[in-house]
Amino acid sequence: MKKTVIMMTAAMVSMTMLTACTNDGAGEVTNHETAEVRMTFSPYEVEPMTRAAVADYATRLDVWIYDGDTEVHAVHQQSTDEGFASLSVRLDKRKTYTVYAVAHKAAGAATLSNGVVSWPDDKVTHSFYYSQTFSPATTTTLNCLMERIVGNFRLEVTDKVPEGVARMTIDVGVSPTRWNVAGYGENAVSRVSSFTPAVGSSPTLSVFLIADGDEAESYDITVTAYDATDAVVQQRAFTEVPIKAGYRSTYRGEFFTEAVASMSFTVSDWIDYETVDF
């Protein structure tokens, strides 16, 4: 079974006796050793292990380095930036740091405040997360795997969007929109995602939900098609849809055609996933 992750390799270089001067308070200036820390972010698939660009999975990368509760470095990159997914920082070898990183597809940079990662407008996209505590004095290489913190609900419509349909929505009910670095979602609110499908097309609609814990969480998800006056053209409810980080739950079938449907559901890996016909 495949599992797609993102690897962050941080190679500690220039570990020779580099001297820097800092003000440790009360006007006293002290000398201490520093080390240059270079971090390179790259994704791979475990089976087979083929490398690709981070931009294949995310359009933004946000990295924060903390000394205790104090932020000492923050880097916000876009896939269009030169040197995307690599950075170099100089850190004090006497100290211990924690690095936090998120890769995602939000419209803007993420923020980290009081241990909580937020995205613009609280919109959850395809997102990965990683954190690690390390000391530049003893650690020369970090092999860091960024894992998905979201599950995916995917609807594959097999019939055609009829004339008169102006938009479609996916209502997932209440779900988290922020990520606590302690390992769980926060700020659970009602979420409705809107789409504009082309008339005559067979659209695929997809939403991401922050998921934590070892077990899947069940959601009742409603998909609705509206006309230009916001009158309902068609609506379907999908009950007890399991959502789990790293897994994609796919429903496939005729959405606009009225028919009696029976369904069963299984969920497997995000890469080698099964679908439910309805």
PDB file of C-alpha atoms in Angstrom:
ATOM      1  CA  MET A   1       0.000   0.000   0.000  1.00  0.00           C
ATOM      2  CA  LYS A   2       1.392   3.380  -0.968  1.00  0.00           C
ATOM      3  CA  LYS A   3       1.610   6.317   1.353  1.00  0.00           C
ATOM      4  CA  THR A   4       2.566   9.728   0.066  1.00  0.00           C
ATOM      5  CA  VAL A   5       4.488  11.957   2.426  1.00  0.00           C
ATOM      6  CA  ILE A   6       6.756  14.946   2.160  1.00  0.00           C
ATOM      7  CA  MET A   7      10.332  14.656   3.378  1.00  0.00           C
ATOM      8  CA  MET A   8      12.204  17.571   4.872  1.00  0.00           C
ATOM      9  CA  THR A   9      15.965  17.039   5.038  1.00  0.00           C
ATOM     10  CA  ALA A  10      17.843  19.558   7.119  1.00  0.00           C
ATOM     11  CA  ALA A  11      21.592  19.249   6.685  1.00  0.00           C
ATOM     12  CA  MET A  12      23.627  21.016   9.329  1.00  0.00           C
ATOM     13  CA  VAL A  13      26.709  22.431   7.618  1.00  0.00           C
ATOM     14  CA  SER A  14      29.576  24.796   8.432  1.00  0.00           C
ATOM     15  CA  MET A  15      29.950  23.260  11.883  1.00  0.00           C
ATOM     16  CA  THR A  16      33.434  24.760  12.309  1.00  0.00           C
ATOM     17  CA  MET A  17      34.060  27.321  15.026  1.00  0.00           C
ATOM     18  CA  LEU A  18      31.908  30.174  13.756  1.00  0.00           C
ATOM     19  CA  THR A  19      31.770  33.104  16.160  1.00  0.00           C
ATOM     20  CA  ALA A  20      28.894  35.545  16.517  1.00  0.00           C
ATOM     21  CA  CYS A  21      28.284  38.338  18.980  1.00  0.00           C
ATOM     22  CA  THR A  22      24.967  38.723  20.752  1.00  0.00           C
ATOM     23  CA  ASN A  23      23.651  40.932  23.487  1.00  0.00           C
ATOM     24  CA  ASP A  24      22.554  38.674  26.353  1.00  0.00           C
ATOM     25  CA  GLY A  25      21.028  41.515  28.346  1.00  0.00           C
ATOM     26  CA  ALA A  26      22.194  44.314  30.571  1.00  0.00           C
ATOM     27  CA  GLY A  27      24.387  45.542  27.749  1.00  0.00           C
ATOM     28  CA  GLU A  28      26.769  42.589  28.049  1.00  0.00           C
ATOM     29  CA  VAL A  29      28.072  41.231  24.746  1.00  0.00           C
ATOM     30  CA  THR A  30      29.136  37.582  24.615  1.00  0.00           C
ATOM     31  CA  ASN A  31      30.642  35.364  21.926  1.00  0.00           C
ATOM     32  CA  HIS A  32      29.287  31.922  21.110  1.00  0.00           C
ATOM     33  CA  GLU A  33      29.344  29.340  18.356  1.00  0.00           C
ATOM     34  CA  THR A  34      26.692  29.189  15.662  1.00  0.00           C
ATOM     35  CA  ALA A  35      25.901  26.677  12.953  1.00  0.00           C
ATOM     36  CA  GLU A  36      24.350  27.211   9.556  1.00  0.00           C
ATOM     37  CA  VAL A  37      21.277  25.032   9.118  1.00  0.00           C
ATOM     38  CA  ARG A  38      20.170  24.285   5.596  1.00  0.00           C
ATOM     39  CA  MET A  39      16.767  22.716   5.049  1.00  0.00           C
ATOM     40  CA  THR A  40      15.527  21.159   1.851  1.00  0.00           C
ATOM     41  CA  PHE A  41      11.918  20.072   1.480  1.00  0.00           C
ATOM     42  CA  SER A  42      11.066  17.347  -1.021  1.00  0.00           C
ATOM     43  CA  PRO A  43       8.218  14.850  -1.376  1.00  0.00           C
ATOM     44  CA  TYR A  44       8.432  11.207  -2.294  1.00  0.00           C
ATOM     45  CA  GLU A  45       6.207   8.174  -2.601  1.00  0.00           C
ATOM     46  CA  VAL A  46       7.181   5.268  -0.404  1.00  0.00           C
ATOM     47  CA  GLU A  47       6.305   2.671  -3.046  1.00  0.00           C
ATOM     48  CA  PRO A  48       7.942   3.308  -5.435  1.00  0.00           C
ATOM     49  CA  MET A  49      10.365   5.859  -4.020  1.00  0.00           C
ATOM     50  CA  THR A  50      10.287   8.476  -6.768  1.00  0.00           C
ATOM     51  CA  ARG A  51      11.215  12.069  -6.057  1.00  0.00           C
ATOM     52  CA  ALA A  52       9.200  15.021  -7.320  1.00  0.00           C
ATOM     53  CA  ALA A  53       8.842  18.732  -6.685  1.00  0.00           C
ATOM     54  CA  VAL A  54       7.054  20.022  -3.585  1.00  0.00           C
ATOM     55  CA  ALA A  55       4.905  22.059  -5.982  1.00  0.00           C
ATOM     56  CA  ASP A  56       3.300  18.787  -7.118  1.00  0.00           C
ATOM     57  CA  TYR A  57       1.596  18.685  -3.720  1.00  0.00           C
ATOM     58  CA  ALA A  58       1.582  22.238  -2.392  1.00  0.00           C
ATOM     59  CA  THR A  59       1.847  25.806  -3.622  1.00  0.00           C
ATOM     60  CA  ARG A  60       3.056  27.241  -0.329  1.00  0.00           C
ATOM     61  CA  LEU A  61       5.504  26.275   2.398  1.00  0.00           C
ATOM     62  CA  ASP A  62       5.584  27.987   5.792  1.00  0.00           C
ATOM     63  CA  VAL A  63       8.326  27.253   8.314  1.00  0.00           C
ATOM     64  CA  TRP A  64       8.801  28.571  11.848  1.00  0.00           C
ATOM     65  CA  ILE A  65      11.768  27.932  14.147  1.00  0.00           C
ATOM     66  CA  TYR A  66      11.283  28.483  17.871  1.00  0.00           C
ATOM     67  CA  ASP A  67      13.638  28.776  20.816  1.00  0.00           C
ATOM     68  CA  GLY A  68      11.275  27.716  23.581  1.00  0.00           C
ATOM     69  CA  ASP A  69       8.246  29.998  23.247  1.00  0.00           C
ATOM     70  CA  THR A  70      10.137  32.578  21.201  1.00  0.00           C
ATOM     71  CA  GLU A  71      10.039  32.633  17.407  1.00  0.00           C
ATOM     72  CA  VAL A  72      13.539  33.152  16.002  1.00  0.00           C
ATOM     73  CA  HIS A  73      12.935  32.530  12.299  1.00  0.00           C
ATOM     74  CA  ALA A  74       9.898  32.421   9.994  1.00  0.00           C
ATOM     75  CA  VAL A  75      10.023  31.628   6.289  1.00  0.00           C
ATOM     76  CA  HIS A  76       7.026  31.854   3.921  1.00  0.00           C
ATOM     77  CA  GLN A  77       7.567  30.575   0.391  1.00  0.00           C
ATOM     78  CA  GLN A  78       5.510  30.168  -2.775  1.00  0.00           C
ATOM     79  CA  SER A  79       6.089  27.609  -5.493  1.00  0.00           C
ATOM     80  CA  THR A  80       6.935  30.458  -7.893  1.00  0.00           C
ATOM     81  CA  ASP A  81       9.796  31.653  -5.684  1.00  0.00           C
ATOM     82  CA  GLU A  82      13.351  30.902  -6.699  1.00  0.00           C
ATOM     83  CA  GLY A  83      14.723  28.204  -4.432  1.00  0.00           C
ATOM     84  CA  PHE A  84      11.253  27.091  -3.346  1.00  0.00           C
ATOM     85  CA  ALA A  85      11.358  24.416  -0.622  1.00  0.00           C
ATOM     86  CA  SER A  86      14.889  25.160   0.555  1.00  0.00           C
ATOM     87  CA  LEU A  87      16.215  27.541   3.163  1.00  0.00           C
ATOM     88  CA  SER A  88      19.319  28.273   5.232  1.00  0.00           C
ATOM     89  CA  VAL A  89      19.422  29.702   8.748  1.00  0.00           C
ATOM     90  CA  ARG A  90      22.172  30.253  11.321  1.00  0.00           C
ATOM     91  CA  LEU A  91      21.402  28.989  14.825  1.00  0.00           C
ATOM     92  CA  ASP A  92      23.099  29.044  18.222  1.00  0.00           C
ATOM     93  CA  LYS A  93      24.769  25.702  18.923  1.00  0.00           C
ATOM     94  CA  ARG A  94      24.197  26.143  22.657  1.00  0.00           C
ATOM     95  CA  LYS A  95      20.432  26.072  22.288  1.00  0.00           C
ATOM     96  CA  THR A  96      17.651  23.630  21.417  1.00  0.00           C
ATOM     97  CA  TYR A  97      15.109  24.589  18.756  1.00  0.00           C
ATOM     98  CA  THR A  98      11.778  23.329  17.477  1.00  0.00           C
ATOM     99  CA  VAL A  99      10.887  23.582  13.812  1.00  0.00           C
ATOM    100  CA  TYR A 100       7.253  23.672  12.682  1.00  0.00           C
ATOM    101  CA  ALA A 101       6.357  23.451   8.990  1.00  0.00           C
ATOM    102  CA  VAL A 102       3.182  23.295   6.912  1.00  0.00           C
ATOM    103  CA  ALA A 103       2.840  22.726   3.166  1.00  0.00           C
ATOM    104  CA  HIS A 104      -0.522  23.581   1.638  1.00  0.00           C
ATOM    105  CA  LYS A 105      -2.510  25.122  -1.215  1.00  0.00           C
ATOM    106  CA  ALA A 106      -4.164  28.053   0.539  1.00  0.00           C
ATOM    107  CA  ALA A 107      -4.425  31.444  -1.150  1.00  0.00           C
ATOM    108  CA  GLY A 108      -1.968  33.018   1.290  1.00  0.00           C
ATOM    109  CA  ALA A 109       0.635  32.188   3.901  1.00  0.00           C
ATOM    110  CA  ALA A 110      -0.336  30.352   7.064  1.00  0.00           C
ATOM    111  CA  THR A 111       0.215  31.885  10.490  1.00  0.00           C
ATOM    112  CA  LEU A 112       1.362  30.287  13.746  1.00  0.00           C
ATOM    113  CA  SER A 113       0.168  31.913  16.961  1.00  0.00           C
ATOM    114  CA  ASN A 114       0.063  30.411  20.458  1.00  0.00           C
ATOM    115  CA  GLY A 115       0.682  26.972  19.019  1.00  0.00           C
ATOM    116  CA  VAL A 116      -2.154  27.105  16.488  1.00  0.00           C
ATOM    117  CA  VAL A 117      -1.699  27.146  12.692  1.00  0.00           C
ATOM    118  CA  SER A 118      -4.304  29.155  10.758  1.00  0.00           C
ATOM    119  CA  TRP A 119      -4.915  29.566   7.037  1.00  0.00           C
ATOM    120  CA  PRO A 120      -6.419  32.608   5.251  1.00  0.00           C
ATOM    121  CA  ASP A 121     -10.196  32.813   5.738  1.00  0.00           C
ATOM    122  CA  ASP A 122      -9.969  29.511   7.684  1.00  0.00           C
ATOM    123  CA  LYS A 123     -10.104  27.678   4.356  1.00  0.00           C
ATOM    124  CA  VAL A 124      -8.716  24.155   4.635  1.00  0.00           C
ATOM    125  CA  THR A 125      -6.816  22.836   1.606  1.00  0.00           C
ATOM    126  CA  HIS A 126      -4.546  19.883   0.876  1.00  0.00           C
ATOM    127  CA  SER A 127      -2.183  20.269   3.847  1.00  0.00           C
ATOM    128  CA  PHE A 128       0.884  18.614   5.363  1.00  0.00           C
ATOM    129  CA  TYR A 129       2.539  19.218   8.742  1.00  0.00           C
ATOM    130  CA  TYR A 130       5.831  18.477  10.483  1.00  0.00           C
ATOM    131  CA  SER A 131       7.541  19.417  13.752  1.00  0.00           C
ATOM    132  CA  GLN A 132      10.807  18.376  15.369  1.00  0.00           C
ATOM    133  CA  THR A 133      12.987  19.507  18.285  1.00  0.00           C
ATOM    134  CA  PHE A 134      16.743  19.471  17.685  1.00  0.00           C
ATOM    135  CA  SER A 135      20.069  20.920  18.756  1.00  0.00           C
ATOM    136  CA  PRO A 136      22.534  22.206  16.121  1.00  0.00           C
ATOM    137  CA  ALA A 137      25.388  21.105  18.408  1.00  0.00           C
ATOM    138  CA  THR A 138      24.560  17.398  18.204  1.00  0.00           C
ATOM    139  CA  THR A 139      22.309  16.931  15.186  1.00  0.00           C
ATOM    140  CA  THR A 140      23.794  17.092  11.729  1.00  0.00           C
ATOM    141  CA  THR A 141      20.938  15.598   9.701  1.00  0.00           C
ATOM    142  CA  LEU A 142      17.174  15.659  10.124  1.00  0.00           C
ATOM    143  CA  ASN A 143      15.079  13.267   8.035  1.00  0.00           C
ATOM    144  CA  CYS A 144      11.670  14.819   8.523  1.00  0.00           C
ATOM    145  CA  LEU A 145       8.506  13.383   6.989  1.00  0.00           C
ATOM    146  CA  MET A 146       5.626  15.801   6.532  1.00  0.00           C
ATOM    147  CA  GLU A 147       2.366  13.894   6.751  1.00  0.00           C
ATOM    148  CA  ARG A 148      -1.144  14.839   5.729  1.00  0.00           C
ATOM    149  CA  ILE A 149      -3.280  16.347   8.476  1.00  0.00           C
ATOM    150  CA  VAL A 150      -6.413  16.251   6.294  1.00  0.00           C
ATOM    151  CA  GLY A 151      -8.805  13.687   4.931  1.00  0.00           C
ATOM    152  CA  ASN A 152     -10.539  14.130   1.585  1.00  0.00           C
ATOM    153  CA  PHE A 153     -14.181  13.770   0.542  1.00  0.00           C
ATOM    154  CA  ARG A 154     -14.453  13.404  -3.231  1.00  0.00           C
ATOM    155  CA  LEU A 155     -17.630  13.268  -5.311  1.00  0.00           C
ATOM    156  CA  GLU A 156     -17.356  12.022  -8.883  1.00  0.00           C
ATOM    157  CA  VAL A 157     -20.539  12.872 -10.800  1.00  0.00           C
ATOM    158  CA  THR A 158     -21.030  10.478 -13.711  1.00  0.00           C
ATOM    159  CA  ASP A 159     -24.055  12.096 -15.358  1.00  0.00           C
ATOM    160  CA  LYS A 160     -24.182  15.547 -16.947  1.00  0.00           C
ATOM    161  CA  VAL A 161     -24.888  18.873 -15.274  1.00  0.00           C
ATOM    162  CA  PRO A 162     -28.268  19.955 -16.709  1.00  0.00           C
ATOM    163  CA  GLU A 163     -29.223  23.371 -17.987  1.00  0.00           C
ATOM    164  CA  GLY A 164     -30.161  25.756 -15.217  1.00  0.00           C
ATOM    165  CA  VAL A 165     -27.609  24.600 -12.633  1.00  0.00           C
ATOM    166  CA  ALA A 166     -25.612  27.634 -11.493  1.00  0.00           C
ATOM    167  CA  ARG A 167     -23.630  26.222  -8.604  1.00  0.00           C
ATOM    168  CA  MET A 168     -23.137  23.225  -6.335  1.00  0.00           C
ATOM    169  CA  THR A 169     -22.221  23.120  -2.659  1.00  0.00           C
ATOM    170  CA  ILE A 170     -20.778  20.583  -0.243  1.00  0.00           C
ATOM    171  CA  ASP A 171     -21.964  21.008   3.342  1.00  0.00           C
ATOM    172  CA  VAL A 172     -19.760  19.019   5.742  1.00  0.00           C
ATOM    173  CA  GLY A 173     -21.368  20.341   8.909  1.00  0.00           C
ATOM    174  CA  VAL A 174     -19.076  21.373  11.759  1.00  0.00           C
ATOM    175  CA  SER A 175     -15.371  20.640  11.331  1.00  0.00           C
ATOM    176  CA  PRO A 176     -12.010  22.133  12.443  1.00  0.00           C
ATOM    177  CA  THR A 177     -10.371  24.845  10.368  1.00  0.00           C
ATOM    178  CA  ARG A 178      -7.111  25.258  12.326  1.00  0.00           C
ATOM    179  CA  TRP A 179      -4.323  22.946  13.456  1.00  0.00           C
ATOM    180  CA  ASN A 180      -2.894  22.830  16.981  1.00  0.00           C
ATOM    181  CA  VAL A 181       0.784  21.828  16.970  1.00  0.00           C
ATOM    182  CA  ALA A 182      -0.039  19.469  19.840  1.00  0.00           C
ATOM    183  CA  GLY A 183      -1.618  17.277  17.158  1.00  0.00           C
ATOM    184  CA  TYR A 184      -5.302  18.064  16.789  1.00  0.00           C
ATOM    185  CA  GLY A 185      -7.768  20.309  14.975  1.00  0.00           C
ATOM    186  CA  GLU A 186      -9.270  23.461  16.478  1.00  0.00           C
ATOM    187  CA  ASN A 187     -11.871  26.149  15.717  1.00  0.00           C
ATOM    188  CA  ALA A 188     -14.648  23.795  14.630  1.00  0.00           C
ATOM    189  CA  VAL A 189     -17.252  25.731  12.625  1.00  0.00           C
ATOM    190  CA  SER A 190     -19.911  25.019   9.999  1.00  0.00           C
ATOM    191  CA  ARG A 191     -18.333  24.694   6.557  1.00  0.00           C
ATOM    192  CA  VAL A 192     -19.963  24.923   3.141  1.00  0.00           C
ATOM    193  CA  SER A 193     -17.804  24.843  -0.005  1.00  0.00           C
ATOM    194  CA  SER A 194     -19.185  26.224  -3.273  1.00  0.00           C
ATOM    195  CA  PHE A 195     -18.384  25.163  -6.852  1.00  0.00           C
ATOM    196  CA  THR A 196     -19.428  26.375 -10.305  1.00  0.00           C
ATOM    197  CA  PRO A 197     -19.694  23.347 -12.603  1.00  0.00           C
ATOM    198  CA  ALA A 198     -19.983  23.746 -16.364  1.00  0.00           C
ATOM    199  CA  VAL A 199     -23.333  22.781 -17.875  1.00  0.00           C
ATOM    200  CA  GLY A 200     -22.950  19.477 -19.724  1.00  0.00           C
ATOM    201  CA  SER A 201     -19.881  18.440 -17.738  1.00  0.00           C
ATOM    202  CA  SER A 202     -19.474  15.536 -15.329  1.00  0.00           C
ATOM    203  CA  PRO A 203     -17.722  17.353 -12.486  1.00  0.00           C
ATOM    204  CA  THR A 204     -15.572  16.054  -9.668  1.00  0.00           C
ATOM    205  CA  LEU A 205     -16.001  17.966  -6.416  1.00  0.00           C
ATOM    206  CA  SER A 206     -13.547  17.691  -3.560  1.00  0.00           C
ATOM    207  CA  VAL A 207     -13.148  19.088  -0.044  1.00  0.00           C
ATOM    208  CA  PHE A 208     -10.485  18.603   2.613  1.00  0.00           C
ATOM    209  CA  LEU A 209     -11.206  18.199   6.318  1.00  0.00           C
ATOM    210  CA  ILE A 210      -8.697  18.399   9.155  1.00  0.00           C
ATOM    211  CA  ALA A 211      -8.570  15.019  10.843  1.00  0.00           C
ATOM    212  CA  ASP A 212      -6.713  13.789  13.921  1.00  0.00           C
ATOM    213  CA  GLY A 213      -6.626  10.576  15.902  1.00  0.00           C
ATOM    214  CA  ASP A 214      -6.093   6.995  14.819  1.00  0.00           C
ATOM    215  CA  GLU A 215      -9.740   6.301  13.989  1.00  0.00           C
ATOM    216  CA  ALA A 216     -11.873   7.780  11.222  1.00  0.00           C
ATOM    217  CA  GLU A 217     -14.516  10.293  12.233  1.00  0.00           C
ATOM    218  CA  SER A 218     -17.964  10.045  10.644  1.00  0.00           C
ATOM    219  CA  TYR A 219     -19.514  13.017   8.864  1.00  0.00           C
ATOM    220  CA  ASP A 220     -22.962  13.527   7.361  1.00  0.00           C
ATOM    221  CA  ILE A 221     -22.259  15.378   4.128  1.00  0.00           C
ATOM    222  CA  THR A 222     -24.875  17.050   1.930  1.00  0.00           C
ATOM    223  CA  VAL A 223     -24.275  18.003  -1.702  1.00  0.00           C
ATOM    224  CA  THR A 224     -26.736  20.436  -3.310  1.00  0.00           C
ATOM    225  CA  ALA A 225     -27.176  21.857  -6.805  1.00  0.00           C
ATOM    226  CA  TYR A 226     -28.856  25.288  -7.158  1.00  0.00           C
ATOM    227  CA  ASP A 227     -30.173  27.358 -10.025  1.00  0.00           C
ATOM    228  CA  ALA A 228     -29.481  31.071 -10.519  1.00  0.00           C
ATOM    229  CA  THR A 229     -32.258  32.002  -8.070  1.00  0.00           C
ATOM    230  CA  ASP A 230     -30.826  29.684  -5.377  1.00  0.00           C
ATOM    231  CA  ALA A 231     -33.685  27.214  -5.798  1.00  0.00           C
ATOM    232  CA  VAL A 232     -32.622  23.617  -5.179  1.00  0.00           C
ATOM    233  CA  VAL A 233     -32.313  21.561  -8.372  1.00  0.00           C
ATOM    234  CA  GLN A 234     -31.024  18.372  -6.732  1.00  0.00           C
ATOM    235  CA  GLN A 235     -29.708  17.361  -3.331  1.00  0.00           C
ATOM    236  CA  ARG A 236     -28.121  14.205  -2.022  1.00  0.00           C
ATOM    237  CA  ALA A 237     -27.070  13.259   1.505  1.00  0.00           C
ATOM    238  CA  PHE A 238     -24.166  10.952   2.277  1.00  0.00           C
ATOM    239  CA  THR A 239     -24.344   9.698   5.854  1.00  0.00           C
ATOM    240  CA  GLU A 240     -21.573   8.454   8.118  1.00  0.00           C
ATOM    241  CA  VAL A 241     -18.779   9.241   5.684  1.00  0.00           C
ATOM    242  CA  PRO A 242     -15.510   8.310   7.426  1.00  0.00           C
ATOM    243  CA  ILE A 243     -12.841  11.004   7.274  1.00  0.00           C
ATOM    244  CA  LYS A 244      -9.296  10.173   8.326  1.00  0.00           C
ATOM    245  CA  ALA A 245      -5.992  11.976   7.778  1.00  0.00           C
ATOM    246  CA  GLY A 246      -4.229  10.591   4.728  1.00  0.00           C
ATOM    247  CA  TYR A 247      -7.343   8.868   3.373  1.00  0.00           C
ATOM    248  CA  ARG A 248      -9.664   9.813   0.547  1.00  0.00           C
ATOM    249  CA  SER A 249     -13.347   8.820   0.698  1.00  0.00           C
ATOM    250  CA  THR A 250     -14.786   8.753  -2.814  1.00  0.00           C
ATOM    251  CA  TYR A 251     -18.414   8.550  -3.934  1.00  0.00           C
ATOM    252  CA  ARG A 252     -19.117   8.016  -7.623  1.00  0.00           C
ATOM    253  CA  GLY A 253     -22.478   7.898  -9.394  1.00  0.00           C
ATOM    254  CA  GLU A 254     -25.305   9.740 -11.122  1.00  0.00           C
ATOM    255  CA  PHE A 255     -26.133  12.820  -9.108  1.00  0.00           C
ATOM    256  CA  PHE A 256     -28.903  14.435 -11.151  1.00  0.00           C
ATOM    257  CA  THR A 257     -30.690  11.262 -12.265  1.00  0.00           C
ATOM    258  CA  GLU A 258     -33.329  10.025  -9.852  1.00  0.00           C
ATOM    259  CA  ALA A 259     -32.807   6.350  -9.102  1.00  0.00           C
ATOM    260  CA  VAL A 260     -33.048   3.941  -6.209  1.00  0.00           C
ATOM    261  CA  ALA A 261     -29.531   3.394  -4.930  1.00  0.00           C
ATOM    262  CA  SER A 262     -27.963   1.022  -2.474  1.00  0.00           C
ATOM    263  CA  MET A 263     -24.465   1.585  -1.189  1.00  0.00           C
ATOM    264  CA  SER A 264     -21.768   0.174   1.025  1.00  0.00           C
ATOM    265  CA  PHE A 265     -18.588   1.940   2.021  1.00  0.00           C
ATOM    266  CA  THR A 266     -14.969   1.033   2.530  1.00  0.00           C
ATOM    267  CA  VAL A 267     -12.015   3.332   2.875  1.00  0.00           C
ATOM    268  CA  SER A 268      -8.434   2.544   1.971  1.00  0.00           C
ATOM    269  CA  ASP A 269      -5.195   4.410   1.413  1.00  0.00           C
ATOM    270  CA  TRP A 270      -5.310   7.815  -0.275  1.00  0.00           C
ATOM    271  CA  ILE A 271      -3.261   6.465  -3.154  1.00  0.00           C
ATOM    272  CA  ASP A 272      -4.743   2.988  -3.631  1.00  0.00           C
ATOM    273  CA  TYR A 273      -8.307   3.907  -2.739  1.00  0.00           C
ATOM    274  CA  GLU A 274     -11.627   2.267  -3.506  1.00  0.00           C
ATOM    275  CA  THR A 275     -14.800   4.060  -4.511  1.00  0.00           C
ATOM    276  CA  VAL A 276     -18.477   3.742  -3.680  1.00  0.00           C
ATOM    277  CA  ASP A 277     -20.963   3.627  -6.547  1.00  0.00           C
ATOM    278  CA  PHE A 278     -24.353   5.147  -5.717  1.00  0.00           C
TER     279      PHE A 278
END
